[in-house]
Short mmCIF file of C-alpha atoms in Angstrom, two decimals:
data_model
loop_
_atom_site.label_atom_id
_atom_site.label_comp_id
_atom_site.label_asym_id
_atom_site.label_seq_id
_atom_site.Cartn_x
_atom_site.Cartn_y
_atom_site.Cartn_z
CA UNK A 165 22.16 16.92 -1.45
CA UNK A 166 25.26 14.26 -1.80
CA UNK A 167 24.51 11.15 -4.14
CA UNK A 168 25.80 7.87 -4.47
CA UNK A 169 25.72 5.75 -7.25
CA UNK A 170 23.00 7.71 -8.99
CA UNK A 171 20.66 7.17 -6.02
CA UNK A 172 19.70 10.24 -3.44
CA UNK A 173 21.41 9.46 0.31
CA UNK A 174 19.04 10.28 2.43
CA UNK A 175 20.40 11.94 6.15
CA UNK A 176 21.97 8.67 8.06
CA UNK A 177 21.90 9.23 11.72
CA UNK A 178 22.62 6.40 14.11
CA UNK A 179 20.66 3.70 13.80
CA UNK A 180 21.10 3.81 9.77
CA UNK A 181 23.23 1.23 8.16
CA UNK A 182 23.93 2.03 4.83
CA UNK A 183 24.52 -0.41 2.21
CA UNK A 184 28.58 0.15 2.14
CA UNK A 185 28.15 -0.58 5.71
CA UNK A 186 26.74 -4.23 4.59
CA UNK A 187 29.39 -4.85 2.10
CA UNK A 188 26.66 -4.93 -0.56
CA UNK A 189 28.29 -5.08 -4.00
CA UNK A 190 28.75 -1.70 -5.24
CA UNK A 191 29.67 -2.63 -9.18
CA UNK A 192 25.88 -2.97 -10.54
CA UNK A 193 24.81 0.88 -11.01
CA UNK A 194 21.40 1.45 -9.56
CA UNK A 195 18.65 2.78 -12.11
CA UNK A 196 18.28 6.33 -12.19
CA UNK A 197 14.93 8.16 -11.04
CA UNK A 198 13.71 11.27 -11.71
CA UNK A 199 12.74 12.56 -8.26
CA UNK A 200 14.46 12.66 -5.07
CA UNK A 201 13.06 12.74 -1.20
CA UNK A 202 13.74 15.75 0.09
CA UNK A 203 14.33 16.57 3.90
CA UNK A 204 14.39 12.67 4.85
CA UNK A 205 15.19 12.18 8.36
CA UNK A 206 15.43 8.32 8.22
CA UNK A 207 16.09 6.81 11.11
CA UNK A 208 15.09 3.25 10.87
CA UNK A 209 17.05 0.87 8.23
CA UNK A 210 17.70 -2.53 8.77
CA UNK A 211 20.23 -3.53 10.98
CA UNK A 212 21.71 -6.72 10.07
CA UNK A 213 24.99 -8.76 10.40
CA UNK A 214 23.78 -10.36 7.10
CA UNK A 215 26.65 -10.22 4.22
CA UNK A 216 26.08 -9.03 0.95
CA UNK A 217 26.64 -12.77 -0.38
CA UNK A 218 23.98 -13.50 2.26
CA UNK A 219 21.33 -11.05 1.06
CA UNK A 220 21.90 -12.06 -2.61
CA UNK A 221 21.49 -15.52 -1.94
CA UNK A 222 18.25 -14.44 -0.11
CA UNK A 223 16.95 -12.18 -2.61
CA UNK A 224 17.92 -14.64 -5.47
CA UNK A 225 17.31 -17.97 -4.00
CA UNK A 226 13.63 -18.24 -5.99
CA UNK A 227 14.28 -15.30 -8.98
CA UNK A 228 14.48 -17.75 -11.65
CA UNK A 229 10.89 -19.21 -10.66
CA UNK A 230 8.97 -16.14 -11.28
CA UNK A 231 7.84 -15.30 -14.74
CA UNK A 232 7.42 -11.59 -15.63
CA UNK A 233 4.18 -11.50 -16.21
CA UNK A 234 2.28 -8.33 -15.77
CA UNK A 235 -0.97 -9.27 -13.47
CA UNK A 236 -1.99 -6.03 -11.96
CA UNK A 237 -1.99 -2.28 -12.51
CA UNK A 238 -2.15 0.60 -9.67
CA UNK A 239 -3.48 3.39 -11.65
CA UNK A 240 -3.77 6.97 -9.98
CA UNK A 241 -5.62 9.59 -12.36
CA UNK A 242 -5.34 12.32 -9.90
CA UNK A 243 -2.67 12.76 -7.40
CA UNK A 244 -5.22 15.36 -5.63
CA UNK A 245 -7.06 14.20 -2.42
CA UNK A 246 -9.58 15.27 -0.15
CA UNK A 247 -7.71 14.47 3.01
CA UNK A 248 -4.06 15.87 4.12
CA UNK A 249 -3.16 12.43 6.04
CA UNK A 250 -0.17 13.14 8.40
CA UNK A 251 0.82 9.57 8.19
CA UNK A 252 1.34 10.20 4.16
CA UNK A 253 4.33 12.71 4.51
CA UNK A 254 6.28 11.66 1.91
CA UNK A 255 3.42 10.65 -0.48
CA UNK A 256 2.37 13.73 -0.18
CA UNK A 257 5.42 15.40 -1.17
CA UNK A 258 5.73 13.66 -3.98
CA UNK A 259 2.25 14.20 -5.59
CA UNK A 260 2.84 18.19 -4.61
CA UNK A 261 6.03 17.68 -6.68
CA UNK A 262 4.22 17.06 -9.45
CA UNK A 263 1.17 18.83 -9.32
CA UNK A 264 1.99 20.91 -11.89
CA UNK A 265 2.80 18.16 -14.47
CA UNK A 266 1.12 17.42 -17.49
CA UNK A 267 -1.26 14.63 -16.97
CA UNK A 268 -3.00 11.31 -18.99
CA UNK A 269 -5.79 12.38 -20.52
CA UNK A 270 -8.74 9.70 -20.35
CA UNK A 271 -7.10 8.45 -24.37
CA UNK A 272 -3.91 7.90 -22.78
CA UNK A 273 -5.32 5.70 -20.14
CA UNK A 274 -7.42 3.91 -22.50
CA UNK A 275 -4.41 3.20 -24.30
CA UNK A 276 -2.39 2.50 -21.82
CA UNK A 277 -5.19 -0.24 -20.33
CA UNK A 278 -5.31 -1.52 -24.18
CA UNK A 279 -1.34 -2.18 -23.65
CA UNK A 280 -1.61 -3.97 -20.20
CA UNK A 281 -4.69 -5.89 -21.77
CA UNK A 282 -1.81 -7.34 -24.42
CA UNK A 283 0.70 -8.11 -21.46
CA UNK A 284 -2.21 -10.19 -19.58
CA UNK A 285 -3.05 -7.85 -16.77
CA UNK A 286 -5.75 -9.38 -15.09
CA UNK A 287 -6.69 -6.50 -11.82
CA UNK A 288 -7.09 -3.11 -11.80
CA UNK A 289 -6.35 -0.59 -8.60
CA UNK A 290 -7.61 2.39 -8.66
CA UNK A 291 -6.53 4.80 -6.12
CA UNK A 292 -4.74 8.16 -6.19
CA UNK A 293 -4.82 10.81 -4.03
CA UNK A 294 -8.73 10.25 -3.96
CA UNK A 295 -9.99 8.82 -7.22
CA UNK A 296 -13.39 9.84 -7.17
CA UNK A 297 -12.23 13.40 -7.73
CA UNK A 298 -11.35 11.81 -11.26
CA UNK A 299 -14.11 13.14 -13.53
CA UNK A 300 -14.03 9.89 -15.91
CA UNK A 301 -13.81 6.94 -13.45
CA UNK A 302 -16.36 5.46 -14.64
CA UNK A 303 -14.86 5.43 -17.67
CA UNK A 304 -11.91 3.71 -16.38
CA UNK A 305 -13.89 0.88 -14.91
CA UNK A 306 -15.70 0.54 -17.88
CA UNK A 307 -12.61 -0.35 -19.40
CA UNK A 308 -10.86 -2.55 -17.23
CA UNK A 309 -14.62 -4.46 -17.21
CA UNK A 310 -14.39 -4.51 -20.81
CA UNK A 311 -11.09 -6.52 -21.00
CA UNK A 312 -12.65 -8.73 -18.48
CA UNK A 313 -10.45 -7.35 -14.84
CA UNK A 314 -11.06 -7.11 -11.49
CA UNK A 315 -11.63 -3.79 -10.50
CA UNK A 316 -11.51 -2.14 -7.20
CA UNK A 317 -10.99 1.59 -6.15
CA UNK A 318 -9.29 2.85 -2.86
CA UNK A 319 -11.08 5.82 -1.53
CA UNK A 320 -11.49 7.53 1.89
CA UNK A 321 -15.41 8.13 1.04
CA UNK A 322 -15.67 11.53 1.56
CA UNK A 323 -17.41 12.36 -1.98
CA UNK A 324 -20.04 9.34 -1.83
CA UNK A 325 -23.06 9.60 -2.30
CA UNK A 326 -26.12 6.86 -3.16
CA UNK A 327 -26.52 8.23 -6.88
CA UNK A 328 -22.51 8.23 -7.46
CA UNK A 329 -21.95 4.61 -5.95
CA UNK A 330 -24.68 3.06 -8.15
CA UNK A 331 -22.81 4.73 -10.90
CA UNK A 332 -19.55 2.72 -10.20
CA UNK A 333 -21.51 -0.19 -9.68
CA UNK A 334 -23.61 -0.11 -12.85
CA UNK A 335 -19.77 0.75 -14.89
CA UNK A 336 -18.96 -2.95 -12.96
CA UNK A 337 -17.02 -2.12 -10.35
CA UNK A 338 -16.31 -5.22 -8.59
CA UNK A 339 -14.83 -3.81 -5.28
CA UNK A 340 -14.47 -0.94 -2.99
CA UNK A 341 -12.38 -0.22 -0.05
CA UNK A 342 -12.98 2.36 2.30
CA UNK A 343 -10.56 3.19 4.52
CA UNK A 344 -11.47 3.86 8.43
CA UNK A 345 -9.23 4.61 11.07
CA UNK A 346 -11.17 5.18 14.43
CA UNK A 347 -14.47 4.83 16.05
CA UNK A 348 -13.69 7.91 17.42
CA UNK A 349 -14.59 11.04 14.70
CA UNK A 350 -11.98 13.00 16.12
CA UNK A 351 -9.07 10.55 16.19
CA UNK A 352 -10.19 9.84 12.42
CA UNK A 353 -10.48 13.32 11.22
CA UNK A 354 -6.87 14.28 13.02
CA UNK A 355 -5.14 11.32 11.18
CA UNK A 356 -6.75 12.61 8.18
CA UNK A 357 -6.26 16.19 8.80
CA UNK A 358 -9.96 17.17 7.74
CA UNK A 359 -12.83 17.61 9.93
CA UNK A 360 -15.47 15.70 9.05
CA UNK A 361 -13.95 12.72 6.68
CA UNK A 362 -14.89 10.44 9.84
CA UNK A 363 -18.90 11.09 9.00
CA UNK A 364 -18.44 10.67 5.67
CA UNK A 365 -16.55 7.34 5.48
CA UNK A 366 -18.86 5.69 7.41
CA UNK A 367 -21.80 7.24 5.43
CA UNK A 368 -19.89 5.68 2.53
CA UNK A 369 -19.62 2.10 4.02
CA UNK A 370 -23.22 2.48 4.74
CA UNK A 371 -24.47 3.45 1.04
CA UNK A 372 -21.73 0.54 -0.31
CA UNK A 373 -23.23 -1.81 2.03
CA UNK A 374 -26.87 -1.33 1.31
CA UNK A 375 -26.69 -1.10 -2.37
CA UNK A 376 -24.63 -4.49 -2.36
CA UNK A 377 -28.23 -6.26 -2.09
CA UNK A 378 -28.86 -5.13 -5.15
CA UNK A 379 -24.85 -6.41 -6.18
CA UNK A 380 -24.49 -9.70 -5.32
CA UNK A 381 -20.96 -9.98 -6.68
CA UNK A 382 -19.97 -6.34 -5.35
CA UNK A 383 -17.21 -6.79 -2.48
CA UNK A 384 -17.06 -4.29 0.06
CA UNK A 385 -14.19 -3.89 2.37
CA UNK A 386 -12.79 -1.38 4.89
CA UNK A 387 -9.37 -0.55 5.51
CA UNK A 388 -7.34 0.91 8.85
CA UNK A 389 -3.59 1.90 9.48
CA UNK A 390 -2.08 0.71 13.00
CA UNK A 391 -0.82 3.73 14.49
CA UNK A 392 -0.20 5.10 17.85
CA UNK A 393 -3.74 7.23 17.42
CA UNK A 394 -5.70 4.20 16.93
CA UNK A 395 -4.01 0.76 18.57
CA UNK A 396 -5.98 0.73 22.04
CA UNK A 397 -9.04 0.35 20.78
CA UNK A 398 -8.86 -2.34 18.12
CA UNK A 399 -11.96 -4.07 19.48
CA UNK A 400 -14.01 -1.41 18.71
CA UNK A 401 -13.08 -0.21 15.44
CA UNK A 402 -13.79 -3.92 14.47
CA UNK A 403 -17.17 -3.69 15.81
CA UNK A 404 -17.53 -0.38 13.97
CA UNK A 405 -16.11 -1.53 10.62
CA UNK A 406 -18.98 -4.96 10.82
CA UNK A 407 -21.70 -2.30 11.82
CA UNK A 408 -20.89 -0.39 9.23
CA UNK A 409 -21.21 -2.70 6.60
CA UNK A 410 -18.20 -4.14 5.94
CA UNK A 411 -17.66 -7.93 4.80
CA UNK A 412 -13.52 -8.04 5.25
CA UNK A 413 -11.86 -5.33 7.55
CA UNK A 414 -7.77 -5.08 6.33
CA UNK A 415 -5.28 -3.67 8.80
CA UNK A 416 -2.01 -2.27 7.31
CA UNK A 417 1.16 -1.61 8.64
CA UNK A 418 2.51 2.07 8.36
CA UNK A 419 4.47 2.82 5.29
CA UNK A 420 6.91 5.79 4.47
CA UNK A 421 7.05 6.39 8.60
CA UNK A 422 10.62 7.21 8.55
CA UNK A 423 11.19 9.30 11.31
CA UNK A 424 8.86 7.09 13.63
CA UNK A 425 6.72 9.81 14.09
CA UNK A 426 3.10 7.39 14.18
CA UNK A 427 4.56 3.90 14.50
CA UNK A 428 4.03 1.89 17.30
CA UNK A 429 6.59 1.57 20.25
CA UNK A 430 7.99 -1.49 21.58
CA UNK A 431 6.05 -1.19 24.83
CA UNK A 432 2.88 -0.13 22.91
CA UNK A 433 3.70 -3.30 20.66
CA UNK A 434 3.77 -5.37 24.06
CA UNK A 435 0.27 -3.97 24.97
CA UNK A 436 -0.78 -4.63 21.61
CA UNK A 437 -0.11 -8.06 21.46
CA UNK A 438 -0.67 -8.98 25.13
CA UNK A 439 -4.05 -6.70 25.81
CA UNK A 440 -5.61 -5.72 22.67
CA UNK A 441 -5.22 -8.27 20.21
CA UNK A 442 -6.80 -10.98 22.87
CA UNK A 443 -9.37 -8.77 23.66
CA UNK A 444 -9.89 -8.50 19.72
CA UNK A 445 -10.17 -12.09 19.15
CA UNK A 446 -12.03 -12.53 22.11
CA UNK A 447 -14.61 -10.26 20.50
CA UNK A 448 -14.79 -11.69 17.43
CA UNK A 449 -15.39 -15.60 18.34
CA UNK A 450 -18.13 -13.81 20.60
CA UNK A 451 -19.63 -12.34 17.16
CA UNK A 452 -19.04 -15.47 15.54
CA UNK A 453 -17.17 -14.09 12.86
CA UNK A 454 -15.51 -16.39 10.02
CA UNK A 455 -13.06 -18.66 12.62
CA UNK A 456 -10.20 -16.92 10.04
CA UNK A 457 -10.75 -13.39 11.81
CA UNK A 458 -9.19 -14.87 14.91
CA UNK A 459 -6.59 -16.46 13.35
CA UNK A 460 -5.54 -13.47 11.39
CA UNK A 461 -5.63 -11.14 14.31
CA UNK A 462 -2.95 -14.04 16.26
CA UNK A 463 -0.71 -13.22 13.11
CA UNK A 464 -0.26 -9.30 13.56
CA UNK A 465 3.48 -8.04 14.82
CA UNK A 466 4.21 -11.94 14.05
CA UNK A 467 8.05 -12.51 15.21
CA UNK A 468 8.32 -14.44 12.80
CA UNK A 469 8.50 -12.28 10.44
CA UNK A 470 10.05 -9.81 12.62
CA UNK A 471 11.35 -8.59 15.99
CA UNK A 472 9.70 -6.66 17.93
CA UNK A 473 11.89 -3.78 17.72
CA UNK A 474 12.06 -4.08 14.22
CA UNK A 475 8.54 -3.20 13.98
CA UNK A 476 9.10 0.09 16.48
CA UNK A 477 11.41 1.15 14.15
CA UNK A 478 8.93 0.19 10.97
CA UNK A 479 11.89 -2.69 9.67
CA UNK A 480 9.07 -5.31 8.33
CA UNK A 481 11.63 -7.62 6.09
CA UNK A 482 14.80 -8.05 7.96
CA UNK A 483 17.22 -9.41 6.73
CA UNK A 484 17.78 -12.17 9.27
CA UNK A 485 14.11 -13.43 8.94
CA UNK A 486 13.20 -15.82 6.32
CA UNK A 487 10.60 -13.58 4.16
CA UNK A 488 9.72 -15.22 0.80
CA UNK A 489 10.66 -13.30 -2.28
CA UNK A 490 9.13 -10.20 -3.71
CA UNK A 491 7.52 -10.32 -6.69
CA UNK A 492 5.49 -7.49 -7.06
CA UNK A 493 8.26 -5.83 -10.02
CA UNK A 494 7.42 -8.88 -11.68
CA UNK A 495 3.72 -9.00 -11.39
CA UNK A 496 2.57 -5.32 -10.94
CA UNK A 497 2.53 -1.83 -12.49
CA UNK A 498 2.14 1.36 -10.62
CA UNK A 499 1.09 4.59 -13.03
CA UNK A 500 1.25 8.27 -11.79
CA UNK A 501 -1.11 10.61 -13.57
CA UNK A 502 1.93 12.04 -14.66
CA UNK A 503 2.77 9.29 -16.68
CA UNK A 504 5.53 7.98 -14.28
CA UNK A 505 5.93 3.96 -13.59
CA UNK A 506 6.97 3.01 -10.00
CA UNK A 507 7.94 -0.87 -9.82
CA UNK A 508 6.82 -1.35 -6.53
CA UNK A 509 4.34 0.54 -4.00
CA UNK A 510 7.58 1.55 -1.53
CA UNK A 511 8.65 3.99 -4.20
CA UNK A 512 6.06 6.30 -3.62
CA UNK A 513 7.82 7.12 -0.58
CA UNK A 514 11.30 6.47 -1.56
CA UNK A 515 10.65 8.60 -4.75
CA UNK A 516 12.70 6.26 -6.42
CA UNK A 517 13.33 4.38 -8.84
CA UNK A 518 11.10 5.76 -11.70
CA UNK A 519 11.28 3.25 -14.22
CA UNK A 520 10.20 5.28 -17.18
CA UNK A 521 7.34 7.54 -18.12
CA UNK A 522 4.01 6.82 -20.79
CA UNK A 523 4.77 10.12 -22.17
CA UNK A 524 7.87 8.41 -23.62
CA UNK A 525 7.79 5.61 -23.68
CA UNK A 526 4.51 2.45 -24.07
CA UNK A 527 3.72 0.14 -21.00
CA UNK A 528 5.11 -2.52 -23.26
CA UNK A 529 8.51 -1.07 -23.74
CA UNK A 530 8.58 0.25 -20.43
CA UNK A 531 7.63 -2.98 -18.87
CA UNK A 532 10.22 -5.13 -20.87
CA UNK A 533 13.06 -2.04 -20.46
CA UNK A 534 16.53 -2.66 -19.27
CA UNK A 535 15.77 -0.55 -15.97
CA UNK A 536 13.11 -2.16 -14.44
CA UNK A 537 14.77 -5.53 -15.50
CA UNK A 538 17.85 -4.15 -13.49
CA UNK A 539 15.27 -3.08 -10.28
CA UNK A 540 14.10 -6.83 -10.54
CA UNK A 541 17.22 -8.35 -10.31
CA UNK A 542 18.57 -6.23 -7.55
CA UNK A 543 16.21 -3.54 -5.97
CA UNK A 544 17.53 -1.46 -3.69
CA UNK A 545 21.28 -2.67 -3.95
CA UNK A 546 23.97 0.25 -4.22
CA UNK A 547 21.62 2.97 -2.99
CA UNK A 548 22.38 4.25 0.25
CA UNK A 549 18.84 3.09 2.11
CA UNK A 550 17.24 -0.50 1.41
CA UNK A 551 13.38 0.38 1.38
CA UNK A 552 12.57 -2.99 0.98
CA UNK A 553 13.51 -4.22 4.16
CA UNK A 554 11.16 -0.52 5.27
CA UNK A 555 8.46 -2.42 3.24
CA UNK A 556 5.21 -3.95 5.06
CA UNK A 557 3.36 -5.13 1.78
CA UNK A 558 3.46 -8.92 2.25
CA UNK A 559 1.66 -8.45 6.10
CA UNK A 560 -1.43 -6.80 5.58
CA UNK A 561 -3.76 -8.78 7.28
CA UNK A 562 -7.42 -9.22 6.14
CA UNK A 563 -10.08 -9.93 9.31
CA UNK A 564 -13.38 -11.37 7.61
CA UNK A 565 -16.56 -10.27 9.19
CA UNK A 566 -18.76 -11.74 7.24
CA UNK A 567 -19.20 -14.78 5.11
CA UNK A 568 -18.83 -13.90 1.30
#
């Protein structure tokens, strides 16, 4: 595979525009990662008439405002899952890379929680893969708890059970999310790629849901990807998601689609917004849900933030849209079990940058190093694809169904 400036270049076919191509400054060398994504077919990158003086000025214009000051931690214990979601190619990939790695024992994570407790972390995100297939979670909430965190785990509920969830609770977890991506088992189990998950998630949201009485300050919430499989019938899945149990339902964008494969196209978008997201509100003031479930529904595929074939082509920060700064480098961690830091949640799909590794190196050193300083100050500049602007993590959008 070629390389340029120390970065993988990933296949550019036509609609790529590489960052020569925007006259980005190519003196700053990018920081090196360990990993590369193999077999990329991208073929959405933002297309812009932006200059690199222009992007800088965008990407700079509030940098000195934000402190570096770490505030939450991603940890993933396992990189193993129950599912095989086809929607997490390059994820995927990624954890099978390095499978085989040595891992953080339970010590290492204490440790490395002991280190984030001293930078003034304040949440912790547990997710993975799955995380309950992590024998010592409980362990690990236990311990954020016991520095005084927010903690919440990710999970797509297929190894819940009544017993296990009172566990968590009783360790203090404060928050679960369950992700659900259909009221249709089928359509759920084929995005997951497991028969069956579709049963067990809601099963999940169910347990969460009733044990919560016992809870008060538990939080559950349910999670769904927008995807060609699952657009049409937004109404429903709502109405599924409340049934079920759930207090706030979030619905992400999809990441790491690079070769379109699941993402929305511009005349599904059209139906989307004009059909199914009226029919969604429409639903909800019916229900009587919080008045902010409507609101937030309006705000989905906003062009504001975007065009709409930006969004067919899974561009969520182009450059010729006024998006406020990033500062998720500057606020948040994300550990591998392996040890490996990623700066921000794109990496996982970008496999790149890896900031440094806990095997080498502490949090603190890590988190104060001259490369993730350098990814702060300039991201994705001199690689040959700018994953930021590829990047949907500033428009989830949360739709409350109940009052908290």
């Amino acid at each position: 595979m070629p390389t340029g400036a120390g970065f993988p270049v990933t296949t550019v076919v036509h609609s790529i525009v590489t960052i020569e191509e925007r006259n980005l400054n190519q003196d700053i060398p990018p920081v090196p990662g360990k990993h590369t994504v193999t077999n990329v077919n991208t073929s959405a990158i933002a297309k812009s008439n932006h200059t690199g003086d222009e992007e800088m000025i965008f990407r700079k214009k509030t940098v000195k405002k934000e402190a570096r000051e770490l505030r939450k931690i991603i940890m993933k214990p396992t990189l193993a899952c129950t599912a095989n979601c086809k929607t997490c190619a390059y994820r995927r990939e990624l954890h099978r890379e390095l499978s085989a790695a040595k891992t953080l024992s339970l010590d290492d994570w204490k440790k490395i929680l002991s280190d984030a407790h001293e930078l003034g972390n304040k949440r912790l995100s547990i997710s993975g893969g799955e995380p309950t297939l992590y024998r010592d979670l409980t362990e690990l909430i236990k311990t954020g708890k016991g520095f005084g965190w927010h903690v919440g785990i990710n999970t797509n509920g297929s190894l819940i059970t009544r017993e296990y969830a009172k566990r968590l609770m009783d360790a203090g977890l404060d928050q679960v999310r369950i992700s659900l991506y259909s009221h249709i088992p089928e359509v759920h189990d084929e995005i997951r790629n497991r028969k069956g998950l579709w049963e067990k998630a809601v099963n999940a949201i169910r347990i969460f849901s009733d044990l919560r009485q016992q809870y008060p300050y538990f939080r559950i919430n349910t999670q769904t990807i927008i995807c060609k499989d699952n657009y049409k019938e937004l109404t429903e899945l709502i109405q599924l998601h409340y049934k079920s149990g759930s207090v706030d339902m979030n619905l992400s964008y999809l990441e790491g689609d690079f070769e379109k494969q699941f993402l929305l196209s511009r005349n599904e978008l059209e139906e989307f917004k004009e059909r199914v997201i009226p029919e969604a509100i429409r639903f909800c003031k019916e229900q009587k849900f919080p008045v902010d479930a409507g609101k937030n529904l309006k705000k989905l595929y906003s062009e504001k933030m975007a065009g709409i074939d930006d969004y067919a082509d899974g561009i969520y920060r182009p450059l010729d849209k006024n998006h406020p700064f990033c500062n998720i480098p500057r606020r948040q961690a994300e550990i591998l079990a392996n040890g490996d830091i990623h700066p921000c949640n794109i990496v996982e799909y970008s496999h790149t940058p890896v900031v440094g590794n806990l095997f080498e190196n502490t949090l603190g050193e890590i988190w104060h190093g001259e490369k993730w300083e350098h990814f702060r100050e300039h991201f994705f500049r001199g690689t040959a694809v700018d994953y930021c602007t590829l990047c949907p993590m500033y428009l989830y959008t949360e739709i409350p169904l109940r009052k908290r």
